[in-house]
Structures are given as structure tokens and as C-alpha cells.
Tab-separated table of C-alpha atoms in Angstrom:
chain	number	residue	atom	x	y	z
A	6	MET	CA	-54.416	-222.945	199.200
A	7	THR	CA	-51.728	-221.063	197.266
A	8	LYS	CA	-52.876	-217.670	195.936
A	9	TYR	CA	-52.846	-217.383	192.137
A	10	SER	CA	-49.977	-215.171	190.911
A	11	ASN	CA	-50.499	-213.138	187.734
A	12	VAL	CA	-46.816	-212.209	187.864
A	13	ARG	CA	-45.847	-215.882	187.665
A	14	ALA	CA	-48.376	-216.336	184.871
A	15	MET	CA	-46.868	-213.404	183.001
A	16	ARG	CA	-43.375	-214.863	183.346
A	17	ALA	CA	-44.587	-218.196	181.979
A	18	LEU	CA	-46.397	-216.534	179.065
A	19	VAL	CA	-43.365	-214.408	178.175
A	20	THR	CA	-41.120	-217.481	178.204
A	21	ALA	CA	-43.536	-219.460	176.062
A	22	SER	CA	-43.941	-216.581	173.597
A	23	LEU	CA	-40.184	-216.128	173.249
A	24	GLN	CA	-39.746	-219.832	172.556
A	25	ALA	CA	-42.437	-219.623	169.891
A	26	ILE	CA	-40.841	-216.543	168.309
A	27	PHE	CA	-37.399	-218.166	168.075
A	28	LYS	CA	-39.000	-221.166	166.358
A	29	THR	CA	-40.577	-218.924	163.691
A	30	PRO	CA	-38.289	-218.519	160.628
A	31	SER	CA	-40.071	-215.372	159.412
A	32	ALA	CA	-39.499	-213.665	162.754
A	33	ILE	CA	-35.772	-214.414	162.629
A	34	PHE	CA	-35.607	-213.242	159.010
A	35	PHE	CA	-37.275	-209.853	159.501
A	36	ALA	CA	-35.554	-209.120	162.809
A	37	PHE	CA	-32.003	-210.245	162.021
A	38	ALA	CA	-31.292	-211.579	158.525
A	39	PHE	CA	-33.061	-208.966	156.364
A	40	PRO	CA	-31.518	-205.839	157.944
A	41	LEU	CA	-28.095	-207.445	158.346
A	42	VAL	CA	-27.938	-208.367	154.652
A	43	PHE	CA	-28.600	-204.765	153.634
A	44	ILE	CA	-26.171	-203.433	156.240
A	45	MET	CA	-23.442	-205.735	154.923
A	46	VAL	CA	-24.141	-204.760	151.311
A	47	PHE	CA	-24.176	-201.010	151.923
A	48	GLY	CA	-21.510	-201.185	154.619
A	49	THR	CA	-18.983	-202.664	152.205
A	50	MET	CA	-19.695	-199.795	149.830
A	51	GLY	CA	-17.946	-197.419	152.217
A	52	ASN	CA	-18.531	-193.805	151.300
A	53	GLY	CA	-18.864	-194.417	147.600
A	54	SER	CA	-21.954	-194.247	145.491
A	55	ASP	CA	-22.805	-193.553	141.858
A	56	PHE	CA	-21.209	-190.280	140.823
A	57	SER	CA	-23.612	-187.367	140.822
A	58	ILE	CA	-23.193	-183.667	141.298
A	59	ARG	CA	-25.746	-182.359	143.773
A	60	VAL	CA	-24.929	-178.776	144.702
A	61	ALA	CA	-26.552	-175.810	146.405
A	62	ASN	CA	-26.131	-172.043	146.497
A	63	ALA	CA	-23.819	-170.752	149.176
A	64	PRO	CA	-25.198	-167.872	151.285
A	65	GLY	CA	-24.515	-164.607	149.462
A	66	CYS	CA	-24.031	-166.240	146.064
A	67	ASP	CA	-24.547	-163.821	143.156
A	68	THR	CA	-27.712	-165.268	141.607
A	69	THR	CA	-28.122	-162.363	139.182
A	70	SER	CA	-24.998	-163.042	137.135
A	71	SER	CA	-25.094	-164.575	133.666
A	72	LEU	CA	-22.633	-167.222	134.823
A	73	TYR	CA	-25.084	-168.346	137.515
A	74	ALA	CA	-27.843	-168.654	134.902
A	75	ILE	CA	-25.579	-170.709	132.639
A	76	LEU	CA	-24.626	-173.112	135.427
A	77	HIS	CA	-28.275	-173.581	136.374
A	78	GLN	CA	-29.079	-174.701	132.845
A	79	MET	CA	-26.461	-177.451	132.863
A	80	PRO	CA	-28.018	-180.954	133.316
A	81	THR	CA	-24.764	-182.179	134.879
A	82	LEU	CA	-25.423	-180.099	137.982
A	83	LYS	CA	-28.369	-180.972	140.222
A	84	TRP	CA	-29.199	-177.852	142.217
A	85	VAL	CA	-30.884	-178.169	145.586
A	86	ALA	CA	-32.802	-175.131	146.803
A	87	LYS	CA	-32.728	-174.941	150.607
A	88	ASP	CA	-32.231	-172.316	153.288
A	89	SER	CA	-28.773	-171.778	154.825
A	90	ALA	CA	-29.314	-174.035	157.842
A	91	GLU	CA	-30.673	-176.904	155.742
A	92	THR	CA	-27.886	-176.475	153.178
A	93	ASN	CA	-25.248	-176.748	155.908
A	94	ARG	CA	-26.935	-179.878	157.259
A	95	MET	CA	-27.073	-181.475	153.810
A	96	LEU	CA	-23.395	-180.636	153.236
A	97	LYS	CA	-22.477	-182.233	156.551
A	98	ASP	CA	-24.603	-185.326	155.941
A	99	GLY	CA	-23.314	-185.866	152.407
A	100	ASP	CA	-26.663	-185.144	150.745
A	101	ILE	CA	-24.934	-182.584	148.510
A	102	VAL	CA	-21.381	-182.590	147.179
A	103	ALA	CA	-20.677	-178.906	147.703
A	104	THR	CA	-22.004	-175.374	147.920
A	105	ILE	CA	-21.127	-172.980	145.104
A	106	ASP	CA	-20.464	-169.316	145.761
A	107	ILE	CA	-20.232	-167.024	142.698
A	108	HIS	CA	-18.877	-163.497	143.058
A	109	LYS	CA	-18.277	-160.988	140.293
A	110	GLN	CA	-15.158	-158.968	140.884
A	111	ALA	CA	-15.042	-155.183	140.814
A	112	ASP	CA	-14.934	-153.538	137.392
A	113	GLY	CA	-11.669	-154.256	135.651
A	114	ALA	CA	-10.505	-156.828	138.187
A	115	LYS	CA	-9.170	-160.126	136.906
A	116	PRO	CA	-10.477	-162.783	136.978
A	117	GLU	CA	-13.932	-161.436	136.277
A	118	TYR	CA	-15.689	-164.116	138.336
A	119	ASN	CA	-14.578	-165.950	141.429
A	120	ILE	CA	-16.227	-169.292	142.241
A	121	ILE	CA	-15.740	-170.877	145.639
A	122	VAL	CA	-16.617	-174.567	145.915
A	123	ASN	CA	-17.089	-175.466	149.581
A	124	ALA	CA	-16.991	-179.248	150.050
A	125	ALA	CA	-16.875	-181.608	153.006
A	126	SER	CA	-13.689	-183.559	153.646
A	127	SER	CA	-15.318	-186.778	152.434
A	128	GLU	CA	-16.353	-185.162	149.132
A	129	LEU	CA	-13.069	-183.551	148.066
A	130	ASP	CA	-12.572	-185.995	145.188
A	131	LYS	CA	-16.009	-185.146	143.810
A	132	ALA	CA	-15.318	-181.451	144.409
A	133	ARG	CA	-12.205	-181.657	142.240
A	134	GLN	CA	-14.273	-183.335	139.535
A	135	LEU	CA	-16.818	-180.560	139.986
A	136	LYS	CA	-14.075	-177.961	139.450
A	137	ASN	CA	-13.165	-179.593	136.149
A	138	ILE	CA	-16.825	-179.698	135.125
A	139	LEU	CA	-17.282	-176.019	135.960
A	140	SER	CA	-14.243	-175.071	133.925
A	141	GLU	CA	-15.437	-177.203	131.007
A	142	ILE	CA	-18.943	-175.713	131.127
A	143	ILE	CA	-17.534	-172.197	131.085
A	144	THR	CA	-15.123	-172.797	128.205
A	145	GLN	CA	-17.819	-174.472	126.101
A	146	GLN	CA	-19.998	-171.371	126.101
A	147	ASP	CA	-17.854	-169.335	123.733
A	148	PRO	CA	-14.720	-170.205	121.712
A	149	GLU	CA	-13.210	-166.899	122.818
A	150	VAL	CA	-13.570	-167.969	126.432
A	151	ARG	CA	-11.014	-170.723	125.901
A	152	LYS	CA	-8.428	-168.071	125.163
A	153	ARG	CA	-9.119	-166.016	128.259
A	154	VAL	CA	-10.610	-168.484	130.767
A	155	ALA	CA	-7.963	-167.537	133.318
A	156	GLU	CA	-9.122	-163.931	133.051
A	157	LEU	CA	-12.813	-164.825	133.223
A	158	VAL	CA	-13.125	-167.172	136.151
A	159	HIS	CA	-11.167	-168.687	138.981
A	160	VAL	CA	-12.509	-171.788	140.756
A	161	ASP	CA	-11.323	-172.241	144.320
A	162	ILE	CA	-12.007	-175.414	146.329
A	163	ARG	CA	-12.255	-174.994	150.084
A	164	GLU	CA	-12.559	-177.874	152.509
A	165	SER	CA	-15.352	-177.699	155.043
A	166	VAL	CA	-14.156	-179.383	158.223
A	167	VAL	CA	-16.935	-181.815	159.117
A	168	ARG	CA	-16.947	-185.417	160.259
A	169	ASP	CA	-16.953	-188.168	157.671
A	170	TYR	CA	-20.541	-189.245	156.928
A	171	LYS	CA	-20.387	-192.837	155.689
A	172	THR	CA	-23.007	-194.792	153.780
A	173	ILE	CA	-23.555	-197.020	156.815
A	174	ASP	CA	-24.459	-193.937	158.898
A	175	PHE	CA	-27.500	-193.432	156.683
A	176	ILE	CA	-28.416	-197.034	155.931
A	177	LEU	CA	-28.207	-198.644	159.385
A	178	PRO	CA	-30.789	-196.405	161.141
A	179	GLY	CA	-33.200	-197.000	158.274
A	180	GLN	CA	-32.723	-200.767	158.353
A	181	LEU	CA	-33.070	-200.812	162.132
A	182	SER	CA	-36.331	-198.856	161.927
A	183	PHE	CA	-37.698	-201.097	159.188
A	184	SER	CA	-36.788	-204.218	161.163
A	185	LEU	CA	-38.680	-202.916	164.207
A	186	LEU	CA	-41.734	-202.019	162.122
A	187	ALA	CA	-41.912	-205.229	160.077
A	188	SER	CA	-41.371	-207.577	162.999
A	189	ALA	CA	-43.803	-205.756	165.271
A	190	VAL	CA	-46.568	-205.629	162.644
A	191	PHE	CA	-46.218	-209.120	161.172
A	192	GLY	CA	-45.389	-210.818	164.463
A	193	THR	CA	-48.229	-209.302	166.481
A	194	ALA	CA	-50.815	-209.804	163.731
A	195	PHE	CA	-49.994	-213.477	163.189
A	196	VAL	CA	-49.632	-214.349	166.871
A	197	PHE	CA	-52.924	-212.915	168.095
A	198	TYR	CA	-54.858	-214.124	165.062
A	199	ASN	CA	-53.566	-217.673	165.605
A	200	LEU	CA	-54.206	-217.522	169.350
A	201	ARG	CA	-57.777	-216.547	168.644
A	202	GLN	CA	-58.343	-219.071	165.863
A	203	THR	CA	-56.881	-221.989	167.840
A	204	LEU	CA	-59.060	-221.019	170.827
A	205	VAL	CA	-56.001	-220.534	173.016
A	206	LEU	CA	-57.310	-217.141	174.129
A	207	LYS	CA	-60.667	-218.702	174.918
A	208	ARG	CA	-58.948	-221.315	177.095
A	209	PHE	CA	-57.057	-218.553	178.882
A	210	PHE	CA	-60.413	-217.125	179.932
A	211	ALA	CA	-61.052	-220.310	181.907
A	212	THR	CA	-57.972	-219.533	183.999
A	213	PRO	CA	-57.560	-216.797	186.608
A	214	VAL	CA	-55.095	-214.891	184.386
A	215	ARG	CA	-56.371	-211.414	183.505
A	216	LYS	CA	-56.851	-210.328	179.889
A	217	GLU	CA	-54.381	-207.474	180.113
A	218	ILE	CA	-51.712	-209.879	181.398
A	219	ILE	CA	-52.024	-211.861	178.161
A	220	VAL	CA	-51.466	-208.761	176.023
A	221	ILE	CA	-48.670	-207.397	178.215
A	222	SER	CA	-46.899	-210.777	178.214
A	223	GLU	CA	-46.933	-210.986	174.436
A	224	ALA	CA	-45.759	-207.368	174.218
A	225	LEU	CA	-42.862	-208.044	176.588
A	226	ALA	CA	-41.842	-211.160	174.666
A	227	ARG	CA	-41.987	-209.313	171.343
A	228	MET	CA	-40.050	-206.363	172.767
A	229	THR	CA	-37.374	-208.610	174.319
A	230	PHE	CA	-36.840	-210.369	171.017
A	231	GLN	CA	-36.708	-207.135	169.033
A	232	LEU	CA	-34.339	-205.426	171.447
A	233	MET	CA	-31.995	-208.373	171.077
A	234	SER	CA	-31.977	-207.678	167.336
A	235	VAL	CA	-31.267	-203.995	168.054
A	236	ILE	CA	-28.123	-204.962	169.959
A	237	VAL	CA	-26.975	-207.270	167.152
A	238	ILE	CA	-27.670	-204.802	164.323
A	239	ILE	CA	-25.987	-201.836	165.996
A	240	GLY	CA	-23.121	-204.032	167.192
A	241	VAL	CA	-22.409	-205.401	163.704
A	242	GLY	CA	-22.668	-201.924	162.188
A	243	TYR	CA	-20.348	-200.380	164.771
A	244	TYR	CA	-17.638	-203.025	164.980
A	245	ALA	CA	-17.677	-204.324	161.398
A	246	PHE	CA	-18.432	-201.199	159.360
A	247	GLY	CA	-17.616	-198.220	161.566
A	248	PHE	CA	-21.180	-197.044	162.197
A	249	THR	CA	-21.066	-193.729	164.073
A	250	LEU	CA	-22.193	-193.656	167.695
A	251	TYR	CA	-21.469	-190.014	168.505
A	252	ASN	CA	-21.438	-190.382	172.289
A	253	GLY	CA	-20.607	-194.070	172.436
A	254	LEU	CA	-22.596	-196.012	175.022
A	255	ALA	CA	-24.865	-193.042	175.812
A	256	THR	CA	-25.889	-192.837	172.138
A	257	PHE	CA	-26.509	-196.582	172.054
A	258	MET	CA	-28.748	-196.367	175.144
A	259	ASP	CA	-30.774	-193.536	173.577
A	260	MET	CA	-31.296	-195.635	170.438
A	261	PHE	CA	-32.154	-198.642	172.598
A	262	LEU	CA	-34.828	-196.752	174.570
A	263	LEU	CA	-36.282	-195.209	171.428
A	264	SER	CA	-36.428	-198.695	169.889
A	265	ALA	CA	-38.456	-199.957	172.858
A	266	LEU	CA	-40.944	-197.101	172.466
A	267	SER	CA	-41.287	-197.629	168.712
A	268	ILE	CA	-41.920	-201.366	169.154
A	269	LEU	CA	-44.871	-200.630	171.431
A	270	ILE	CA	-46.289	-198.154	168.926
A	271	PHE	CA	-45.794	-200.397	165.891
A	272	MET	CA	-47.414	-203.347	167.659
A	273	GLY	CA	-50.648	-201.349	167.555
A	274	PHE	CA	-50.756	-201.870	163.777
A	275	GLY	CA	-50.472	-205.611	164.383
A	276	PHE	CA	-53.375	-205.567	166.854
A	277	ILE	CA	-55.529	-203.789	164.260
A	278	ILE	CA	-54.676	-206.311	161.541
A	279	SER	CA	-55.304	-209.321	163.796
A	280	GLY	CA	-58.753	-207.909	164.561
A	281	VAL	CA	-59.906	-207.070	161.031
A	282	THR	CA	-58.560	-210.051	159.075
A	283	LYS	CA	-60.848	-212.987	158.323
A	284	SER	CA	-58.119	-215.490	157.408
A	285	ASP	CA	-54.405	-215.934	157.972
A	286	ALA	CA	-53.844	-215.603	154.207
A	287	SER	CA	-54.958	-211.974	154.313
A	288	ILE	CA	-52.555	-211.008	157.130
A	289	PRO	CA	-49.533	-210.536	154.800
A	290	VAL	CA	-51.671	-208.404	152.483
A	291	PHE	CA	-52.804	-206.023	155.227
A	292	SER	CA	-49.360	-206.018	156.860
A	293	ASN	CA	-47.612	-205.123	153.612
A	294	LEU	CA	-50.080	-202.294	153.036
A	295	ILE	CA	-48.649	-200.762	156.202
A	296	VAL	CA	-45.012	-201.858	155.968
A	297	MET	CA	-44.084	-201.554	152.282
A	298	PRO	CA	-45.101	-197.896	151.660
A	299	GLN	CA	-43.170	-196.855	154.748
A	300	MET	CA	-40.137	-198.872	153.732
A	301	LEU	CA	-40.081	-197.137	150.333
A	302	LEU	CA	-41.205	-193.605	151.223
A	303	SER	CA	-39.838	-192.876	154.698
A	304	GLY	CA	-36.130	-192.462	153.945
A	305	THR	CA	-35.076	-196.034	154.688
A	306	PHE	CA	-32.802	-196.454	151.662
A	307	PHE	CA	-32.477	-192.889	150.342
A	308	SER	CA	-33.380	-189.374	151.324
A	309	ILE	CA	-36.997	-188.197	151.080
A	310	ASP	CA	-35.639	-185.187	149.141
A	311	VAL	CA	-35.341	-187.339	145.993
A	312	PHE	CA	-39.150	-187.602	145.723
A	313	PRO	CA	-41.331	-185.027	143.945
A	314	LYS	CA	-42.209	-182.103	146.187
A	315	TRP	CA	-45.942	-182.888	146.155
A	316	ILE	CA	-45.421	-186.249	147.900
A	317	GLN	CA	-42.725	-185.201	150.381
A	318	PRO	CA	-45.165	-183.919	153.070
A	319	PHE	CA	-46.897	-187.311	153.039
A	320	CYS	CA	-43.543	-189.109	153.291
A	321	ARG	CA	-42.437	-187.001	156.245
A	322	ALA	CA	-45.716	-187.651	158.078
A	323	LEU	CA	-45.207	-191.440	158.157
A	324	PRO	CA	-44.253	-192.838	161.584
A	325	LEU	CA	-41.191	-194.598	160.186
A	326	SER	CA	-39.926	-191.236	158.846
A	327	TYR	CA	-39.951	-189.776	162.345
A	328	LEU	CA	-38.121	-192.805	163.715
A	329	ASN	CA	-35.517	-192.719	160.918
A	330	ASP	CA	-34.960	-189.015	161.507
A	331	ALA	CA	-34.599	-189.458	165.276
A	332	PHE	CA	-32.186	-192.393	164.951
A	333	ARG	CA	-29.939	-190.473	162.538
A	334	LYS	CA	-29.887	-187.343	164.708
A	335	ILE	CA	-29.032	-189.410	167.784
A	336	SER	CA	-26.349	-191.587	166.189
A	337	PHE	CA	-24.472	-189.105	163.993
A	338	ASP	CA	-25.248	-185.693	165.495
A	339	GLY	CA	-25.130	-186.829	169.116
A	340	ALA	CA	-28.626	-185.562	169.901
A	341	GLY	CA	-30.246	-186.722	173.127
A	342	LEU	CA	-33.810	-187.950	173.452
A	343	TRP	CA	-34.966	-184.487	174.521
A	344	GLU	CA	-33.429	-182.962	171.400
A	345	VAL	CA	-35.521	-185.254	169.185
A	346	LYS	CA	-38.663	-184.592	171.208
A	347	THR	CA	-40.538	-183.434	168.099
A	348	ASP	CA	-40.001	-186.810	166.434
A	349	ILE	CA	-40.890	-188.666	169.636
A	350	PHE	CA	-44.037	-186.575	170.102
A	351	ALA	CA	-45.106	-187.361	166.518
A	352	LEU	CA	-44.562	-191.078	167.188
A	353	LEU	CA	-46.640	-190.820	170.365
A	354	VAL	CA	-49.451	-189.130	168.441
A	355	TRP	CA	-49.347	-192.000	165.964
A	356	GLY	CA	-49.432	-194.401	168.923
A	357	VAL	CA	-52.567	-192.789	170.372
A	358	VAL	CA	-54.344	-192.920	167.007
A	359	VAL	CA	-53.289	-196.498	166.269
A	360	TYR	CA	-54.258	-197.876	169.688
A	361	ALA	CA	-57.571	-196.029	169.619
A	362	ILE	CA	-58.351	-197.950	166.425
A	363	ALA	CA	-56.870	-201.181	167.818
A	364	VAL	CA	-59.177	-201.104	170.853
A	365	LYS	CA	-62.181	-200.945	168.516
A	366	ALA	CA	-60.895	-203.578	166.070
A	367	PHE	CA	-59.292	-206.135	168.417
A	368	LYS	CA	-61.252	-209.350	169.051
A	369	TRP	CA	-60.694	-211.916	171.769
A	370	GLU	CA	-62.798	-214.616	170.118
């Protein structure tokens, strides 16, 4: 008599699950269509966005001068208060247009003030507009200033040599993360709820296949499908819109491995939902309670810095925020997995908490 093989059973279950996934329109939509639509929309925008002047103090800027006080009162300028390291990062990533350095010259020296606008290469056009705005603000303060503006202030634009940070470099990691979260949560919740309701799981118990093989098989099928979408999304972003992969193939592999880990963690939310829901109609409600806040608050479409300060700690604590942050550091800054270990550790902590709840909530029958 041939010995029963759980490995062969797993292979059959994975194949069957993949076939079922590819026949599910919602799975295809969340994994491929939804993120690709946003990538195409934002990718065609290039580096442009609505004009705004977000600036920060340069290290050593004279914050005691009257000119500094005047500039801070101007609604046209949106000042960002960060430390030197964070300011440099924001300048490099395009989160601010420029840093402004104000120096008052020695007594009697002309011009009286010297302003240095330090802008990234990709923001030079906005920096030139900023120079005009600064000059206009200064001349509007006093009619006499118009007569001696050349003696009062000199605005100097300096180019900061950094790599071009395109819109796609921010958007694609966020869309990739959201795709992994949405597909893992919705897919896992619906699949295991339906398997339980249709008594498929109960029938499995009449076979020699072990319970853990059923879960592992579904996880492998879900991961295989999602990793295929990772390849497509990154490939389209890279070849069609110039998405930055700092170290080429090595960067792609780091993103690929991190995607696999995040899928496993996010599936835990799906296991919880499949266990606590009483009907398939309530699955989208519970799933959206997990997915939608993270899509909106975790830096998927725009930086967390735009939110009020009181909510930012909550936003940064969301698992999708850690994944977005890690993806962006890996792709644009060339960080390795070890260099984003803080983000990975936070994701693992979330995984432990989520699966601890999932074990309690999950039902086989």
C-alpha cells in the first residue's frame, strides 16, 4: 500500500488554491489592476505636483533677525521644523523645496542680509520662483525698501547635488505595500470563511492531510500569487516610469524578500477576520476597518508629515507605515535588509501580536 504523502497533498492544494485565486476578479483587481492604475497616473506626472513652497531652516540660520520673523509670518512659505539630519533627508527626498539660510552682514556691510537658498537639482525651478517670492515679500514690507533692496538683501540660489527623486519613487512603494495588505487580508478572510462554510475544511479532516498542511498550502498559494504581482508592479514602474532601484537586481531581491515576509504577517489579519465574522457580507466591513485607515494614514499617497502632529505617532505605528518606510529606504537610498532592521523588527512584533489573536479567533468548523 502506497504511503500517504503530505508533500504531494500540499502541492495539490497549492495548485488548486492558485487556480481559484486566478478565477477571482477581486483578487486580480487588488493585486494587479488597482496599484497599476495609480502607478500609471502618478508615473505620468513625472516630478511635477501642485506648486507649493515648503522650506526649512538651514543649520546656522539667523533666527533672531527681523527678516526671519517677517518670512515666518508669510502664508506663502510653509516652514518645516526638523533637525539637521531630517532636513537633509527631506531635501533629498523632495519633501521640501529648499533650505533657507539667513545671515546678517557685519555692521556697515552691503547688502545688509544675505539669504542662501539651498535646493536640490530637481527643485531648481521652484527655487527660482522662491527667490522671486522672497524678493517680493521683502520689498512689500516698506516702500523705502524698494529703493534700496539691493543694499538690504541678496538672495543666492545654490544647487544641492542629490539624485532626482521622482513622484514614482514615492508612489510605487506605497502602492506595492497597499496591494500586499489588501490582497492578503481580503483574500485570506474570504477563502477560509468559504472553506469553513462549505464544509470543505470538515471534509479535509476525513483525509490523512494534517491541519497545518491546509494552512501552509493556502499561505504558499497566496504568497506565490502576490509575489507575481510584486514582479509586475516593480517591473512596470522600473521600465515604464523610471522607478529607482538603487542597486539594481540586489535592491529588487531585497524588496522581493521583504514582500514575502509582509504577506505572511498581513495574512494574520485575514485569519482573524475569517474567525470572527458570522457572514460573508461582514467580511468587507471588517477588512476595510483594517485596510482603509492604513491606506490613508500610513504614507501610501503622501507623507505622514502632512497630518497634525497629534496623530502622527499613531500613523507611524501602523504596520503599513513600517513597510512603506522600508521599501522607500531600500529602493531609493540603497539600504539593505539589515539597514531597515528597525522597520522589519516592528513588522515582526505586529506579526506576533496578530497571530496570537488569530490562533484564538480562528475556527475550523
